[in-house]
């Protein structure tokens, strides 16, 4: 039996007649990073908000290590979260926001400076949150989530609105947290954004889980990796690739190869004696996965 | 304990609290100062007499609007900026969260009372020195202090409750101020039999108990007896507070 950090069973939330979350069930095992993917309005935020008790579900349960959020003896040390709609007072200094959280949770105040250091905001500790950039606010959110050094993290689009550098920083930060064996549920619109980070992926669409599995399994469901390749002799390369069973089509000034992974494409070029000028693997976008999932059966 | 410390820091770490307190200081200084400087306003020549001191103390309760707004904002700002989400993640019991606000409101109300009393004491001291009289602090003044304290604490509870019931900052402030200054004022003037039973008029019966009848201040003959006013306002506070807790426990945040 695997140790389950977050267990969601039959979770349903309606807003009026609209079903935002529809009978959703999944586990986040301890020590794993699970990507929670879905387009706008799919129900990601509502699900996360229900797990931390901000939204009361119409049906179903969510537990952290077997305990509903409301009954956690020490919530801050059990689960940290960045949730939609949870913010900071713009007129307050960063350090005050953290001290408020720390006092509420019975966490010593020196921990506030530790988490600011951890997210690289030590220099801005006395700055008002209203003067923070979006990226700094996201970091402060992560700092607040990390105050109690929880083993479970629920992060709703932590990279939302960040520039490429910021996204990279968030990724590196999550990887650092995960290496410590934490369970992390992180939501995103884009498979590509989390593909290299997560152990498994949950796909939600119109309130329903439509896929749950590893990134590889999802990618396979979406038709496998696409490789874009260009060479000094595309005709010869196309022939060599076709011989290995790939579907090859012309693409810009090169070839689009489906059915082979990048290493196979390289090997085929080597065997054919063709010099490659470009080789790029394309992870399918979430949209592709959706198309595949709606066209045929999903993966379980 | 941590929850209360956090609530106090929430209040102390935003400018609004300090600005409102500053406004309160100005209000108290102005009203108490004017009564001292201008005897014809109704206080008469300052002799340091007990009723006169009690009347000055009432100017602290007269600034109760400050306590009301600070308490109301303590709730609505949490909703406005989404900090309520973090508060509830750290304290999942919503009843505790609201009770924490009541306690913080109480502490603010008492702090405001102390500040106000110090201001009044300074003004009365100056007035006594100038007039060359002593201060005759007796039961009337003590009663006024007691009513001011109770009135301000209950005011803070009412503010917290209103802020929880009407979460939108703008709506809560507008509704409360229009109700307080327009509706209750008009009702007391035109339909006193009903108006005097409205919450803020009942509160005023608590805060303005002194029987120095004056053309400008002092208790309006329209108001309830102080203890009846206290019981009435307490009733309003109990109902809104219970409603606030019930609503907090069930609503999505
Ligand atoms: N408080 C609310 N009242 C009414 N409808 C709501 C509320 N919160 C969410 N919804 C609706 O529920 C659905 C799911 O919303 P949710 O915010 O969970 O989606 P999401 O997957 O997080 O989307 P996004 O990627 O845009 O953040 C949406 O259709 C949304 O309009
Ligand atoms: Mg969302």
PDB file of N, CA and C in Angstrom, chain B residues 155-201:
ATOM      1  N   UNK B 155     -19.477  48.321  20.628  1.00  0.00           N
ATOM      2  CA  UNK B 155     -19.397  48.906  19.292  1.00  0.00           C
ATOM      3  C   UNK B 155     -18.439  48.095  18.419  1.00  0.00           C
ATOM      4  N   UNK B 156     -17.299  47.708  18.998  1.00  0.00           N
ATOM      5  CA  UNK B 156     -16.328  46.945  18.210  1.00  0.00           C
ATOM      6  C   UNK B 156     -16.914  45.588  17.802  1.00  0.00           C
ATOM      7  N   UNK B 157     -17.674  44.990  18.686  1.00  0.00           N
ATOM      8  CA  UNK B 157     -18.294  43.699  18.340  1.00  0.00           C
ATOM      9  C   UNK B 157     -19.302  43.875  17.216  1.00  0.00           C
ATOM     10  N   UNK B 158     -20.051  44.952  17.331  1.00  0.00           N
ATOM     11  CA  UNK B 158     -21.052  45.238  16.291  1.00  0.00           C
ATOM     12  C   UNK B 158     -20.348  45.446  14.946  1.00  0.00           C
ATOM     13  N   UNK B 159     -19.221  46.163  14.961  1.00  0.00           N
ATOM     14  CA  UNK B 159     -18.458  46.408  13.734  1.00  0.00           C
ATOM     15  C   UNK B 159     -17.954  45.111  13.118  1.00  0.00           C
ATOM     16  N   UNK B 160     -17.388  44.248  13.955  1.00  0.00           N
ATOM     17  CA  UNK B 160     -16.889  42.964  13.445  1.00  0.00           C
ATOM     18  C   UNK B 160     -18.033  42.161  12.840  1.00  0.00           C
ATOM     19  N   UNK B 161     -19.161  42.140  13.547  1.00  0.00           N
ATOM     20  CA  UNK B 161     -20.310  41.365  13.065  1.00  0.00           C
ATOM     21  C   UNK B 161     -20.818  41.918  11.735  1.00  0.00           C
ATOM     22  N   UNK B 162     -20.941  43.244  11.648  1.00  0.00           N
ATOM     23  CA  UNK B 162     -21.405  43.847  10.391  1.00  0.00           C
ATOM     24  C   UNK B 162     -20.433  43.536   9.261  1.00  0.00           C
ATOM     25  N   UNK B 163     -19.137  43.607   9.548  1.00  0.00           N
ATOM     26  CA  UNK B 163     -18.119  43.320   8.532  1.00  0.00           C
ATOM     27  C   UNK B 163     -18.176  41.882   8.054  1.00  0.00           C
ATOM     28  N   UNK B 164     -18.567  40.963   8.925  1.00  0.00           N
ATOM     29  CA  UNK B 164     -18.678  39.558   8.502  1.00  0.00           C
ATOM     30  C   UNK B 164     -19.946  39.326   7.707  1.00  0.00           C
ATOM     31  N   UNK B 165     -21.000  40.066   8.080  1.00  0.00           N
ATOM     32  CA  UNK B 165     -22.273  39.858   7.384  1.00  0.00           C
ATOM     33  C   UNK B 165     -22.248  40.508   5.996  1.00  0.00           C
ATOM     34  N   UNK B 166     -21.711  41.737   5.943  1.00  0.00           N
ATOM     35  CA  UNK B 166     -21.612  42.441   4.654  1.00  0.00           C
ATOM     36  C   UNK B 166     -20.139  42.467   4.300  1.00  0.00           C
ATOM     37  N   UNK B 167     -19.672  41.527   3.498  1.00  0.00           N
ATOM     38  CA  UNK B 167     -18.234  41.385   3.335  1.00  0.00           C
ATOM     39  C   UNK B 167     -17.616  42.444   2.456  1.00  0.00           C
ATOM     40  N   UNK B 168     -18.398  42.990   1.557  1.00  0.00           N
ATOM     41  CA  UNK B 168     -17.830  43.975   0.649  1.00  0.00           C
ATOM     42  C   UNK B 168     -17.518  45.249   1.423  1.00  0.00           C
ATOM     43  N   UNK B 169     -16.248  45.657   1.372  1.00  0.00           N
ATOM     44  CA  UNK B 169     -15.787  46.801   2.146  1.00  0.00           C
ATOM     45  C   UNK B 169     -16.601  48.060   1.838  1.00  0.00           C
ATOM     46  N   UNK B 170     -16.757  48.330   0.552  1.00  0.00           N
ATOM     47  CA  UNK B 170     -17.446  49.553   0.134  1.00  0.00           C
ATOM     48  C   UNK B 170     -18.906  49.505   0.580  1.00  0.00           C
ATOM     49  N   UNK B 171     -19.547  48.387   0.333  1.00  0.00           N
ATOM     50  CA  UNK B 171     -20.966  48.263   0.699  1.00  0.00           C
ATOM     51  C   UNK B 171     -21.122  48.363   2.215  1.00  0.00           C
ATOM     52  N   UNK B 172     -20.282  47.653   2.946  1.00  0.00           N
ATOM     53  CA  UNK B 172     -20.398  47.646   4.410  1.00  0.00           C
ATOM     54  C   UNK B 172     -20.233  49.055   4.969  1.00  0.00           C
ATOM     55  N   UNK B 173     -19.221  49.774   4.487  1.00  0.00           N
ATOM     56  CA  UNK B 173     -18.981  51.132   4.982  1.00  0.00           C
ATOM     57  C   UNK B 173     -20.131  52.059   4.619  1.00  0.00           C
ATOM     58  N   UNK B 174     -20.545  51.986   3.356  1.00  0.00           N
ATOM     59  CA  UNK B 174     -21.606  52.883   2.898  1.00  0.00           C
ATOM     60  C   UNK B 174     -22.897  52.620   3.662  1.00  0.00           C
ATOM     61  N   UNK B 175     -23.295  51.360   3.702  1.00  0.00           N
ATOM     62  CA  UNK B 175     -24.546  51.006   4.372  1.00  0.00           C
ATOM     63  C   UNK B 175     -24.504  51.459   5.834  1.00  0.00           C
ATOM     64  N   UNK B 176     -23.395  51.173   6.517  1.00  0.00           N
ATOM     65  CA  UNK B 176     -23.297  51.499   7.934  1.00  0.00           C
ATOM     66  C   UNK B 176     -23.369  53.009   8.169  1.00  0.00           C
ATOM     67  N   UNK B 177     -22.611  53.768   7.359  1.00  0.00           N
ATOM     68  CA  UNK B 177     -22.573  55.213   7.593  1.00  0.00           C
ATOM     69  C   UNK B 177     -23.900  55.875   7.232  1.00  0.00           C
ATOM     70  N   UNK B 178     -24.500  55.442   6.129  1.00  0.00           N
ATOM     71  CA  UNK B 178     -25.790  56.013   5.734  1.00  0.00           C
ATOM     72  C   UNK B 178     -26.839  55.673   6.798  1.00  0.00           C
ATOM     73  N   UNK B 179     -26.813  54.421   7.239  1.00  0.00           N
ATOM     74  CA  UNK B 179     -27.750  53.996   8.273  1.00  0.00           C
ATOM     75  C   UNK B 179     -27.573  54.823   9.536  1.00  0.00           C
ATOM     76  N   UNK B 180     -26.307  54.959   9.956  1.00  0.00           N
ATOM     77  CA  UNK B 180     -25.996  55.653  11.200  1.00  0.00           C
ATOM     78  C   UNK B 180     -26.388  57.123  11.136  1.00  0.00           C
ATOM     79  N   UNK B 181     -25.938  57.809  10.090  1.00  0.00           N
ATOM     80  CA  UNK B 181     -26.103  59.266  10.071  1.00  0.00           C
ATOM     81  C   UNK B 181     -27.429  59.719   9.462  1.00  0.00           C
ATOM     82  N   UNK B 182     -27.918  58.989   8.491  1.00  0.00           N
ATOM     83  CA  UNK B 182     -29.128  59.447   7.816  1.00  0.00           C
ATOM     84  C   UNK B 182     -30.369  58.798   8.422  1.00  0.00           C
ATOM     85  N   UNK B 183     -30.421  57.478   8.344  1.00  0.00           N
ATOM     86  CA  UNK B 183     -31.653  56.797   8.730  1.00  0.00           C
ATOM     87  C   UNK B 183     -31.939  56.920  10.223  1.00  0.00           C
ATOM     88  N   UNK B 184     -30.930  56.583  11.051  1.00  0.00           N
ATOM     89  CA  UNK B 184     -31.189  56.638  12.501  1.00  0.00           C
ATOM     90  C   UNK B 184     -31.441  58.065  12.971  1.00  0.00           C
ATOM     91  N   UNK B 185     -30.673  59.009  12.388  1.00  0.00           N
ATOM     92  CA  UNK B 185     -30.871  60.409  12.764  1.00  0.00           C
ATOM     93  C   UNK B 185     -32.280  60.872  12.417  1.00  0.00           C
ATOM     94  N   UNK B 186     -32.708  60.559  11.204  1.00  0.00           N
ATOM     95  CA  UNK B 186     -34.035  60.974  10.749  1.00  0.00           C
ATOM     96  C   UNK B 186     -35.119  60.293  11.577  1.00  0.00           C
ATOM     97  N   UNK B 187     -34.940  59.012  11.827  1.00  0.00           N
ATOM     98  CA  UNK B 187     -35.941  58.264  12.589  1.00  0.00           C
ATOM     99  C   UNK B 187     -36.080  58.837  13.997  1.00  0.00           C
ATOM    100  N   UNK B 188     -34.935  59.200  14.597  1.00  0.00           N
ATOM    101  CA  UNK B 188     -34.986  59.716  15.966  1.00  0.00           C
ATOM    102  C   UNK B 188     -35.697  61.067  15.990  1.00  0.00           C
ATOM    103  N   UNK B 189     -35.472  61.852  14.942  1.00  0.00           N
ATOM    104  CA  UNK B 189     -36.100  63.168  14.896  1.00  0.00           C
ATOM    105  C   UNK B 189     -37.593  63.068  14.596  1.00  0.00           C
ATOM    106  N   UNK B 190     -37.923  62.249  13.592  1.00  0.00           N
ATOM    107  CA  UNK B 190     -39.313  62.255  13.107  1.00  0.00           C
ATOM    108  C   UNK B 190     -40.195  61.178  13.734  1.00  0.00           C
ATOM    109  N   UNK B 191     -39.629  60.019  14.046  1.00  0.00           N
ATOM    110  CA  UNK B 191     -40.421  58.955  14.684  1.00  0.00           C
ATOM    111  C   UNK B 191     -39.658  58.454  15.917  1.00  0.00           C
ATOM    112  N   UNK B 192     -39.482  59.309  16.905  1.00  0.00           N
ATOM    113  CA  UNK B 192     -38.625  58.924  18.042  1.00  0.00           C
ATOM    114  C   UNK B 192     -39.068  57.638  18.728  1.00  0.00           C
ATOM    115  N   UNK B 193     -40.353  57.366  18.719  1.00  0.00           N
ATOM    116  CA  UNK B 193     -40.834  56.162  19.408  1.00  0.00           C
ATOM    117  C   UNK B 193     -40.194  54.903  18.815  1.00  0.00           C
ATOM    118  N   UNK B 194     -39.931  54.938  17.527  1.00  0.00           N
ATOM    119  CA  UNK B 194     -39.268  53.804  16.870  1.00  0.00           C
ATOM    120  C   UNK B 194     -37.762  54.040  16.841  1.00  0.00           C
ATOM    121  N   UNK B 195     -37.396  55.286  16.461  1.00  0.00           N
ATOM    122  CA  UNK B 195     -35.989  55.614  16.251  1.00  0.00           C
ATOM    123  C   UNK B 195     -35.116  55.313  17.451  1.00  0.00           C
ATOM    124  N   UNK B 196     -35.623  55.547  18.651  1.00  0.00           N
ATOM    125  CA  UNK B 196     -34.771  55.362  19.826  1.00  0.00           C
ATOM    126  C   UNK B 196     -34.410  53.890  20.056  1.00  0.00           C
ATOM    127  N   UNK B 197     -35.152  53.013  19.421  1.00  0.00           N
ATOM    128  CA  UNK B 197     -34.863  51.579  19.592  1.00  0.00           C
ATOM    129  C   UNK B 197     -33.882  51.052  18.541  1.00  0.00           C
ATOM    130  N   UNK B 198     -33.507  51.898  17.595  1.00  0.00           N
ATOM    131  CA  UNK B 198     -32.552  51.466  16.572  1.00  0.00           C
ATOM    132  C   UNK B 198     -31.148  51.353  17.194  1.00  0.00           C
ATOM    133  N   UNK B 199     -30.288  50.509  16.606  1.00  0.00           N
ATOM    134  CA  UNK B 199     -29.039  50.164  17.296  1.00  0.00           C
ATOM    135  C   UNK B 199     -28.168  51.348  17.720  1.00  0.00           C
ATOM    136  N   UNK B 200     -27.869  52.251  16.788  1.00  0.00           N
ATOM    137  CA  UNK B 200     -26.916  53.302  17.167  1.00  0.00           C
ATOM    138  C   UNK B 200     -27.537  54.327  18.111  1.00  0.00           C
ATOM    139  N   UNK B 201     -28.846  54.521  18.020  1.00  0.00           N
ATOM    140  CA  UNK B 201     -29.499  55.402  18.982  1.00  0.00           C
ATOM    141  C   UNK B 201     -29.523  54.756  20.358  1.00  0.00           C
TER     142      UNK B 201
END
